[in-house]
Coordinates of C-alpha atoms and ligand atoms in Angstrom, one line a residue:
M1 CA -25.0 159.9 30.9
R2 CA -25.5 157.3 28.2
Y3 CA -23.5 159.1 25.5
L4 CA -19.8 159.9 25.9
P5 CA -18.9 163.4 24.6
V6 CA -15.8 163.1 22.4
F7 CA -14.2 165.2 19.7
L8 CA -13.4 163.2 16.5
D9 CA -10.4 164.0 14.5
M10 CA -11.6 164.8 10.9
H11 CA -8.2 165.3 9.4
G12 CA -7.9 162.9 6.5
A13 CA -11.4 161.4 7.3
R14 CA -14.0 160.6 4.7
V15 CA -17.6 161.4 5.6
V16 CA -20.6 160.2 3.6
V17 CA -24.0 161.9 3.6
A18 CA -27.1 160.3 2.0
G19 CA -29.6 163.0 1.0
S20 CA -29.3 166.8 0.4
G21 CA -32.5 168.2 1.9
P22 CA -32.7 170.6 4.8
A23 CA -31.7 167.9 7.4
A24 CA -28.6 167.1 5.3
V25 CA -27.8 170.7 4.8
A26 CA -27.8 171.3 8.6
K27 CA -25.3 168.5 9.1
L28 CA -23.2 169.6 6.2
R29 CA -22.9 173.2 7.5
L30 CA -21.1 171.7 10.5
L31 CA -19.1 169.1 8.6
L32 CA -17.8 171.8 6.2
K33 CA -16.1 173.5 9.1
T34 CA -13.9 170.4 9.4
P35 CA -11.1 169.2 7.1
A36 CA -13.1 166.0 6.3
A37 CA -13.5 164.9 2.7
I38 CA -17.3 165.0 2.2
E39 CA -19.3 162.9 -0.3
V40 CA -23.0 163.5 -0.8
F41 CA -25.3 161.1 -2.5
D42 CA -28.6 162.2 -3.9
A43 CA -30.4 161.5 -7.3
E44 CA -32.1 164.9 -7.1
P45 CA -29.6 167.2 -5.3
G46 CA -30.8 170.3 -3.5
A47 CA -29.7 173.9 -4.3
D48 CA -27.3 174.3 -1.3
V49 CA -25.4 171.1 -2.1
L50 CA -25.2 172.1 -5.8
A51 CA -23.7 175.4 -4.8
W52 CA -21.2 173.7 -2.5
E53 CA -20.3 171.2 -5.3
A54 CA -19.7 174.2 -7.7
G55 CA -17.5 175.7 -5.0
G56 CA -15.5 172.6 -4.8
V57 CA -15.9 172.0 -1.1
L58 CA -17.6 168.6 -1.4
T59 CA -18.1 165.8 -3.9
L60 CA -21.6 165.2 -5.2
H61 CA -22.9 161.9 -6.6
R62 CA -26.2 162.2 -8.5
R63 CA -27.5 158.8 -7.4
P64 CA -28.6 157.0 -4.2
L65 CA -26.0 155.7 -1.9
S66 CA -25.2 152.0 -2.4
E67 CA -23.0 149.4 -0.7
G68 CA -19.7 150.1 -2.5
D69 CA -19.8 153.8 -1.5
V70 CA -19.2 153.4 2.2
D71 CA -15.8 151.6 2.4
G72 CA -13.5 153.3 4.8
A73 CA -15.8 156.1 5.7
K74 CA -15.4 157.4 9.3
A75 CA -19.0 158.5 9.6
I76 CA -22.2 158.2 7.6
Y77 CA -25.2 160.5 7.9
L78 CA -28.5 159.2 6.6
A79 CA -30.6 162.3 6.0
D80 CA -32.8 161.0 3.2
E81 CA -36.4 160.4 4.3
T82 CA -37.1 158.5 1.1
A83 CA -34.1 156.3 1.5
D84 CA -34.4 153.2 -0.7
P85 CA -33.6 149.7 0.5
G86 CA -30.2 149.8 -1.2
T87 CA -29.2 152.8 0.9
R88 CA -30.4 151.1 4.1
A89 CA -28.4 148.0 3.3
A90 CA -25.3 150.1 2.6
L91 CA -25.8 151.7 6.0
E92 CA -25.8 148.4 7.9
V93 CA -22.8 147.1 6.0
A94 CA -20.9 150.3 7.0
R95 CA -22.0 150.0 10.6
A96 CA -20.8 146.4 10.7
N97 CA -17.4 147.6 9.4
G98 CA -17.1 150.1 12.3
T99 CA -18.3 153.3 10.5
L100 CA -20.2 155.6 12.8
V101 CA -23.8 155.9 11.7
N102 CA -26.2 158.8 12.3
V103 CA -29.8 158.5 11.1
V104 CA -31.3 162.0 11.3
D105 CA -34.3 162.2 13.6
A106 CA -34.0 158.5 14.7
P107 CA -31.8 158.6 17.8
E108 CA -32.4 154.9 18.4
E109 CA -30.6 154.1 15.1
C110 CA -27.7 156.4 15.8
D111 CA -24.2 155.4 17.0
F112 CA -23.6 159.1 17.8
L113 CA -25.7 162.3 18.1
T114 CA -24.8 165.7 16.7
P115 CA -24.6 168.3 19.4
A116 CA -25.6 172.0 19.2
V117 CA -22.3 173.7 18.7
V118 CA -20.8 177.1 19.7
D119 CA -17.8 177.6 17.5
R120 CA -14.9 179.8 18.7
D121 CA -12.4 177.6 16.8
P122 CA -10.3 176.1 18.3
V123 CA -12.6 176.4 21.3
I124 CA -15.7 174.4 20.6
V125 CA -18.7 174.0 23.0
A126 CA -20.9 171.1 22.2
I127 CA -24.3 170.8 23.9
G128 CA -26.4 167.6 23.8
S129 CA -29.6 166.4 25.4
E130 CA -29.3 162.7 24.4
G131 CA -32.0 163.3 21.8
T132 CA -34.6 164.4 24.4
A133 CA -34.8 168.1 23.9
P134 CA -33.0 169.5 20.8
M135 CA -34.7 172.9 21.2
L136 CA -33.4 173.2 24.8
A137 CA -29.9 172.6 23.5
T138 CA -30.5 175.3 20.8
R139 CA -31.5 177.8 23.5
L140 CA -28.5 177.0 25.7
R141 CA -26.3 177.4 22.7
A142 CA -27.7 181.0 22.2
D143 CA -27.0 181.7 25.9
I144 CA -23.4 180.4 25.6
E145 CA -22.9 182.3 22.3
D146 CA -23.6 185.5 24.3
M147 CA -21.2 184.4 27.1
L148 CA -18.2 183.7 25.0
P149 CA -16.5 186.8 23.5
A150 CA -15.3 186.7 19.9
E151 CA -11.7 186.7 21.2
T152 CA -12.0 183.3 22.8
G153 CA -10.8 181.4 19.7
P154 CA -7.8 183.6 18.8
L155 CA -6.8 183.8 22.5
A156 CA -6.8 180.0 22.8
R157 CA -4.6 179.8 19.7
V158 CA -2.0 182.2 21.1
A159 CA -2.2 180.5 24.5
G160 CA -1.3 177.2 22.8
T161 CA 2.0 178.7 21.7
L162 CA 2.7 180.1 25.2
R163 CA 1.9 177.0 27.3
R164 CA 5.4 175.8 27.7
R165 CA 6.6 179.2 29.0
A166 CA 3.8 179.2 31.6
A167 CA 5.6 176.3 33.3
A168 CA 7.6 179.0 35.1
V169 CA 4.5 179.6 37.2
P170 CA 4.3 177.0 40.0
A171 CA 1.8 174.3 39.0
G172 CA -1.5 173.9 40.8
A173 CA -3.6 176.8 42.1
R174 CA -1.1 179.5 41.1
R175 CA -0.9 178.4 37.5
R176 CA -4.7 177.9 37.3
A177 CA -5.2 181.5 38.6
F178 CA -2.6 182.7 36.1
W179 CA -4.4 181.3 33.2
A180 CA -7.8 182.4 34.6
R181 CA -6.5 186.0 34.5
F182 CA -5.0 185.5 31.1
F183 CA -8.2 184.2 29.6
G184 CA -10.2 186.8 31.5
A185 CA -9.7 190.5 31.2
A186 CA -5.9 190.5 30.6
G187 CA -5.9 188.5 27.4
T188 CA -9.2 189.8 26.1
T189 CA -8.2 193.4 26.5
A190 CA -4.8 192.9 25.0
W191 CA -6.3 191.1 22.0
R192 CA -8.7 194.0 21.4
S193 CA -6.0 196.6 21.6
G194 CA -3.4 195.0 19.4
G195 CA -4.1 191.3 18.5
R196 CA -1.5 188.6 18.8
D197 CA 1.5 190.8 19.6
A198 CA -0.3 192.6 22.4
V199 CA -1.5 189.3 23.9
I200 CA 2.1 188.1 24.0
G201 CA 3.2 191.4 25.6
A202 CA 0.5 191.0 28.2
F203 CA 1.6 187.4 28.8
D204 CA 5.2 188.5 29.3
R205 CA 4.2 191.2 31.8
M206 CA 2.0 188.8 33.7
L207 CA 4.7 186.2 33.8
A208 CA 7.2 188.8 35.1
E209 CA 4.8 189.8 37.8
E210 CA 4.0 186.3 38.7
T211 CA 7.5 185.2 39.2
A212 CA 8.4 188.4 41.2
P213 CA 8.1 188.2 45.0
V214 CA 4.5 188.2 46.2
T215 CA 3.1 191.4 47.6
G216 CA -0.4 192.5 48.3
R217 CA -2.2 195.3 46.5
V218 CA -5.3 197.4 46.7
A219 CA -8.0 198.1 44.2
L220 CA -10.1 201.1 44.9
V221 CA -13.3 200.1 43.2
G222 CA -16.5 201.9 42.3
A223 CA -19.5 199.7 43.2
G224 CA -22.1 201.8 41.4
P225 CA -25.3 202.9 42.9
G226 CA -26.5 199.5 44.0
D227 CA -27.8 197.4 41.1
P228 CA -25.0 194.8 40.5
E229 CA -25.6 194.9 36.8
L230 CA -24.3 198.5 36.9
L231 CA -20.8 197.2 38.0
T232 CA -18.0 197.3 35.5
R233 CA -16.6 193.9 34.5
K234 CA -13.3 194.9 36.1
A235 CA -15.0 195.5 39.4
H236 CA -16.7 192.1 39.1
R237 CA -13.4 190.4 38.4
L238 CA -11.7 192.1 41.3
L239 CA -14.5 191.1 43.6
R240 CA -13.9 187.5 42.7
E241 CA -10.1 187.9 43.2
A242 CA -10.2 189.8 46.5
D243 CA -9.0 188.2 49.8
V244 CA -10.3 191.2 51.7
I245 CA -13.2 193.5 51.0
V246 CA -13.4 196.8 52.8
Y247 CA -16.7 198.5 52.0
D248 CA -18.8 201.5 52.7
R249 CA -22.4 201.6 54.1
L250 CA -23.9 202.5 50.7
V251 CA -22.5 199.4 48.9
S252 CA -25.4 197.1 48.3
P253 CA -25.6 193.5 49.6
E254 CA -26.3 192.4 46.0
V255 CA -22.9 193.7 45.0
L256 CA -21.1 192.1 48.0
D257 CA -22.8 188.8 47.0
L258 CA -20.5 188.7 43.9
A259 CA -17.4 188.5 46.0
R260 CA -15.6 185.2 46.8
R261 CA -17.5 183.4 49.6
D262 CA -14.3 182.9 51.5
A263 CA -13.2 186.6 51.3
R264 CA -13.0 188.6 54.5
F265 CA -15.7 191.3 54.6
L266 CA -14.8 194.5 56.6
P267 CA -17.5 197.1 56.8
V268 CA -16.2 200.6 57.5
G269 CA -19.5 202.3 57.2
K270 CA -19.6 206.0 57.7
M271 CA -23.0 207.0 59.0
P272 CA -23.8 210.5 57.8
F273 CA -24.3 211.9 61.3
G274 CA -23.7 208.9 63.5
P275 CA -20.7 207.0 64.7
S276 CA -18.2 206.1 62.0
W277 CA -14.8 204.9 61.1
K278 CA -12.2 207.6 61.1
Q279 CA -10.6 208.1 57.7
E280 CA -7.1 207.6 59.0
D281 CA -8.2 204.2 60.5
I282 CA -9.5 203.1 57.1
N283 CA -6.3 204.2 55.5
A284 CA -4.3 202.2 58.0
L285 CA -6.5 199.2 57.6
I286 CA -6.1 198.9 53.8
V287 CA -2.4 199.5 54.0
A288 CA -1.9 196.8 56.7
E289 CA -4.1 194.2 54.8
A290 CA -2.1 194.8 51.6
Q291 CA 1.2 194.6 53.5
A292 CA 0.1 191.2 54.9
G293 CA 0.1 190.0 51.2
N294 CA -3.7 190.3 50.6
V295 CA -5.5 191.4 47.5
V296 CA -7.7 194.1 49.0
V297 CA -10.7 195.6 47.3
R298 CA -11.7 198.9 48.8
L299 CA -15.3 199.1 47.6
K300 CA -16.9 202.5 47.5
S301 CA -20.5 203.3 46.3
G302 CA -20.9 205.0 43.0
D303 CA -17.6 206.2 41.6
P304 CA -14.7 206.2 44.1
G305 CA -13.6 209.6 42.9
V306 CA -16.9 211.4 43.5
Y307 CA -17.3 212.4 47.2
G308 CA -15.4 209.2 48.1
R309 CA -12.3 210.6 49.8
L310 CA -10.3 208.6 47.3
D311 CA -7.3 210.9 47.4
E312 CA -6.7 210.4 51.1
E313 CA -6.6 206.6 50.6
V314 CA -4.5 206.8 47.5
E315 CA -2.0 209.0 49.3
A316 CA -1.7 206.6 52.2
L317 CA -1.1 203.7 49.8
D318 CA 1.5 205.7 47.9
A319 CA 3.3 206.7 51.1
A320 CA 3.4 203.0 52.2
G321 CA 4.6 201.9 48.8
V322 CA 1.6 199.6 48.3
P323 CA 0.6 199.1 44.6
F324 CA -2.9 200.2 43.8
E325 CA -5.3 200.8 41.0
V326 CA -8.5 202.8 40.8
V327 CA -11.5 201.3 39.1
P328 CA -14.3 203.8 38.2
G329 CA -17.9 203.2 38.8
I330 CA -21.2 204.7 37.8
T331 CA -21.9 207.6 40.1
A332 CA -25.3 208.1 41.6
A333 CA -26.2 211.3 39.7
V334 CA -25.5 209.6 36.4
A335 CA -27.5 206.5 37.2
G336 CA -30.4 208.5 38.5
A337 CA -30.6 210.6 35.4
A338 CA -30.6 207.4 33.3
E339 CA -33.6 206.1 35.4
L340 CA -35.4 209.3 34.7
G341 CA -34.7 208.8 31.0
L342 CA -33.1 212.3 31.0
S343 CA -29.9 213.9 29.8
L344 CA -27.9 215.9 32.3
T345 CA -26.8 218.3 29.7
R346 CA -29.1 219.7 27.1
R347 CA -28.6 222.0 24.1
G348 CA -30.1 225.4 24.8
R349 CA -30.5 224.7 28.6
N350 CA -27.1 224.0 30.2
K351 CA -23.7 223.9 28.8
S352 CA -22.2 222.8 32.0
L353 CA -23.3 220.5 34.8
R354 CA -22.3 220.7 38.4
F355 CA -22.0 218.1 41.0
L356 CA -22.5 219.6 44.5
T357 CA -22.4 218.3 48.0
G358 CA -25.1 219.4 50.5
H359 CA -22.6 219.6 53.3
D360 CA -18.9 219.4 54.0
I361 CA -16.8 219.0 57.1
D362 CA -17.9 222.5 58.2
G363 CA -21.6 221.8 57.9
F364 CA -23.9 222.9 55.0
A365 CA -21.7 223.6 52.1
E366 CA -21.4 227.0 50.4
H367 CA -21.4 227.2 46.6
D368 CA -21.5 229.7 43.7
W369 CA -25.2 230.4 44.5
R370 CA -25.4 233.2 42.0
G371 CA -24.4 230.9 39.1
L372 CA -26.6 228.2 40.4
A373 CA -29.6 230.6 40.6
A374 CA -29.3 231.6 36.9
P375 CA -32.0 230.3 34.5
G376 CA -31.1 226.9 33.0
A377 CA -28.5 226.1 35.6
T378 CA -28.3 222.4 36.3
A379 CA -26.8 220.6 39.2
A380 CA -26.9 217.2 40.9
V381 CA -26.7 217.6 44.7
Y382 CA -25.2 214.7 46.7
M383 CA -25.8 214.4 50.4
G384 CA -28.5 217.1 50.0
V385 CA -31.5 215.7 51.9
R386 CA -30.8 217.5 55.2
A387 CA -29.5 220.5 53.3
A388 CA -32.6 220.9 51.2
R389 CA -34.0 223.9 53.1
F390 CA -30.6 225.6 53.3
I391 CA -30.1 225.2 49.5
Q392 CA -33.6 226.4 48.8
G393 CA -33.0 229.5 50.9
R394 CA -29.6 230.3 49.4
L395 CA -30.9 230.0 45.8
L396 CA -34.0 232.1 46.4
M397 CA -31.9 234.7 48.1
H398 CA -29.7 234.9 45.0
G399 CA -32.7 235.4 42.7
A400 CA -33.6 231.9 41.5
D401 CA -37.0 231.4 40.0
P402 CA -39.2 229.7 42.7
A403 CA -40.7 227.6 39.9
T404 CA -37.3 226.1 39.0
P405 CA -37.9 222.3 38.9
V406 CA -36.1 220.1 41.3
T407 CA -36.4 216.3 41.0
V408 CA -35.3 214.1 43.9
V409 CA -34.4 210.5 43.4
E410 CA -33.8 208.3 46.4
N411 CA -32.2 204.8 46.4
I412 CA -31.3 204.9 42.8
S413 CA -31.2 201.5 41.0
R414 CA -32.5 199.8 44.1
A415 CA -35.8 198.0 44.8
D416 CA -36.9 200.8 47.2
R417 CA -36.3 203.6 44.8
R418 CA -38.5 206.6 45.2
E419 CA -38.7 210.0 43.5
A420 CA -40.2 213.3 44.4
V421 CA -41.1 216.0 41.9
A422 CA -40.8 219.5 43.4
T423 CA -40.1 223.1 42.6
L424 CA -37.6 225.3 44.5
A425 CA -40.6 226.9 46.2
D426 CA -41.9 223.7 47.8
L427 CA -38.7 221.6 47.9
P428 CA -38.5 220.7 51.6
E429 CA -42.2 220.1 52.0
T430 CA -42.4 217.9 48.9
M431 CA -39.5 215.9 50.1
A432 CA -40.9 215.5 53.6
A433 CA -44.3 214.5 52.2
A434 CA -42.7 211.8 50.0
G435 CA -40.8 210.6 53.0
I436 CA -37.4 211.0 51.4
V437 CA -34.6 210.3 53.9
G438 CA -31.8 209.4 51.5
P439 CA -29.5 208.4 50.1
A440 CA -30.8 210.7 47.3
I441 CA -29.7 213.0 44.6
L442 CA -31.4 216.4 44.1
Y443 CA -31.5 217.4 40.5
L444 CA -31.7 221.2 40.4
G445 CA -33.1 222.6 37.2
I446 CA -34.3 219.2 36.0
A447 CA -37.9 218.2 35.7
P448 CA -39.0 214.6 34.9
R449 CA -39.8 214.2 31.2
S450 CA -43.5 214.9 31.5
V451 CA -43.0 218.2 33.2
R452 CA -41.7 221.1 31.1
S453 CA -38.5 222.6 32.5
N454 CA -38.9 226.1 33.9
A455 CA -42.5 226.3 32.9
A456 CA -45.3 226.9 35.5
R457 CA -45.9 223.8 37.5
P458 CA -48.7 221.7 36.0
E459 CA -51.5 220.2 38.0
P460 CA -50.7 216.8 39.4
S461 CA -53.2 215.2 37.0
Q462 CA -51.0 216.3 34.1
R463 CA -48.0 214.6 35.4
N464 CA -46.8 211.3 34.2
P465 CA -48.6 208.7 36.4
A466 CA -45.2 207.1 37.1
H467 CA -44.3 210.1 39.2
A468 CA -47.6 210.4 40.9
Q469 CA -46.7 208.3 43.9
S470 CA -44.1 210.8 44.8
R471 CA -46.6 213.4 45.9
Ligands
SAH501 N1 -19.2 207.9 45.5 C1 -20.6 208.0 45.5 C2 -21.1 209.2 46.4 C3 -20.8 209.0 47.8 S1 -21.4 210.3 48.8 C4 -21.1 208.1 44.1 O1 -20.3 208.4 43.2 O2 -22.3 208.0 43.9 C5 -23.0 209.7 49.4 C6 -24.1 210.3 48.6 O3 -24.2 209.8 47.3 C7 -25.4 210.1 49.2 O4 -25.7 211.0 50.2 C8 -26.3 210.3 48.0 O5 -26.5 211.7 47.7 C9 -25.5 209.7 46.9 N2 -25.9 208.3 46.6 C10 -25.1 207.2 46.7 N3 -25.8 206.1 46.3 C11 -27.0 206.5 46.0 C12 -28.2 205.9 45.5 N4 -28.2 204.5 45.3 N5 -29.3 206.6 45.3 C13 -29.3 207.9 45.5 N6 -28.2 208.6 46.0 C14 -27.1 207.9 46.2

């Protein structure tokens, strides 16, 4: 690192710019964000500088820079390709007197370089490449722009006024974690909901919690269907905070990868028809881990409230007096429909939508088959792979059209995703031929986009090639 990054105080400073072409304008845009007194020298000033002069934000001298102009300047930018010898001489005099010199596009003549800047005033990110790769710096700036929410600046300003009060939180790791939460979801959400006052309110609550006796807590978190990009930001944050992660079989490894490396990972996988953890043992586990003072994330695939036995765990936590929160996730049926590019409701087809399970504790589950057999009825069936023949039988018995489309999507949002396009008449055979073993969602009454719903089945050649592999 040849160059030391520093932030120069521009309050009361004088900055001189020789030239007013595009290079000068680029520097001026940055300089104008500071309180510096700016003087521009150019015999033939450009349009931007003329406009700024008219607006009274800088002083313009319609002549080249000369020696007497540089006294006491904090910095000089030479951005004038045609710089005459007088300007050059002035530059060297200034340099000798301790003024910082920047010659645009000539790093070897510069005392300092101008970084690419992400401005969330008072938070400023400066990116430099020591003159080697300005375009790379520009690209990184764009990436960082995307990373920093607009609230960053205002939050930093409010935090500045609260710093003294945060001394009530023990210094070190605790206080760092406190500020991390404040600048993370807590502060950002508060700012969006009610600006400065809400941020101060959130800070007060956090401070009260932080100074109260420590207890563990549990977050029951939806992990979505598998793709980690489908996680909520809250789920992501909790994964990073958790001491203990208790997770189901269908939670993807990519999601678990986002957790803290030093967290304890406890799989409580329930195999659909194999050995499994008993629900009451899972309840006892999360209660005990929280009571030991841990932040527990109970990670469930999809949404925790959709076929996730959420209530049983919530009741156990409630009974034990353990604080908890529930964080929703994207449920498999919703994610699968998005992959198909389809809406689950549609005007003129279905006004309601059902989520069904293929089986319950008593075996294959019974439903309102008459309603489901009606034309246009639409349902997403969870845990329906083994129940496919049973569902087919019940629906046909209740008068469903055998040509009713059924689309089956397996491993939604994962690399090994597959789909099978069937009708009610051939559902079990089509699923078997496609090798669908689950986890999968069966969409009753929904055909992929290329197949008209409720119409006679087209020949395979008419189907969207994207679906051809399913046959
Ligand atoms: N809480 C989960 C559902 C758990 S029940 C959710 O909201 O998605 C388990 C069933 O969910 C599976 O049998 C299957 O029907 C469905 N499922 C879960 N993840 C899936 C995935 N990635 N692809 C397809 N189906 C999935």
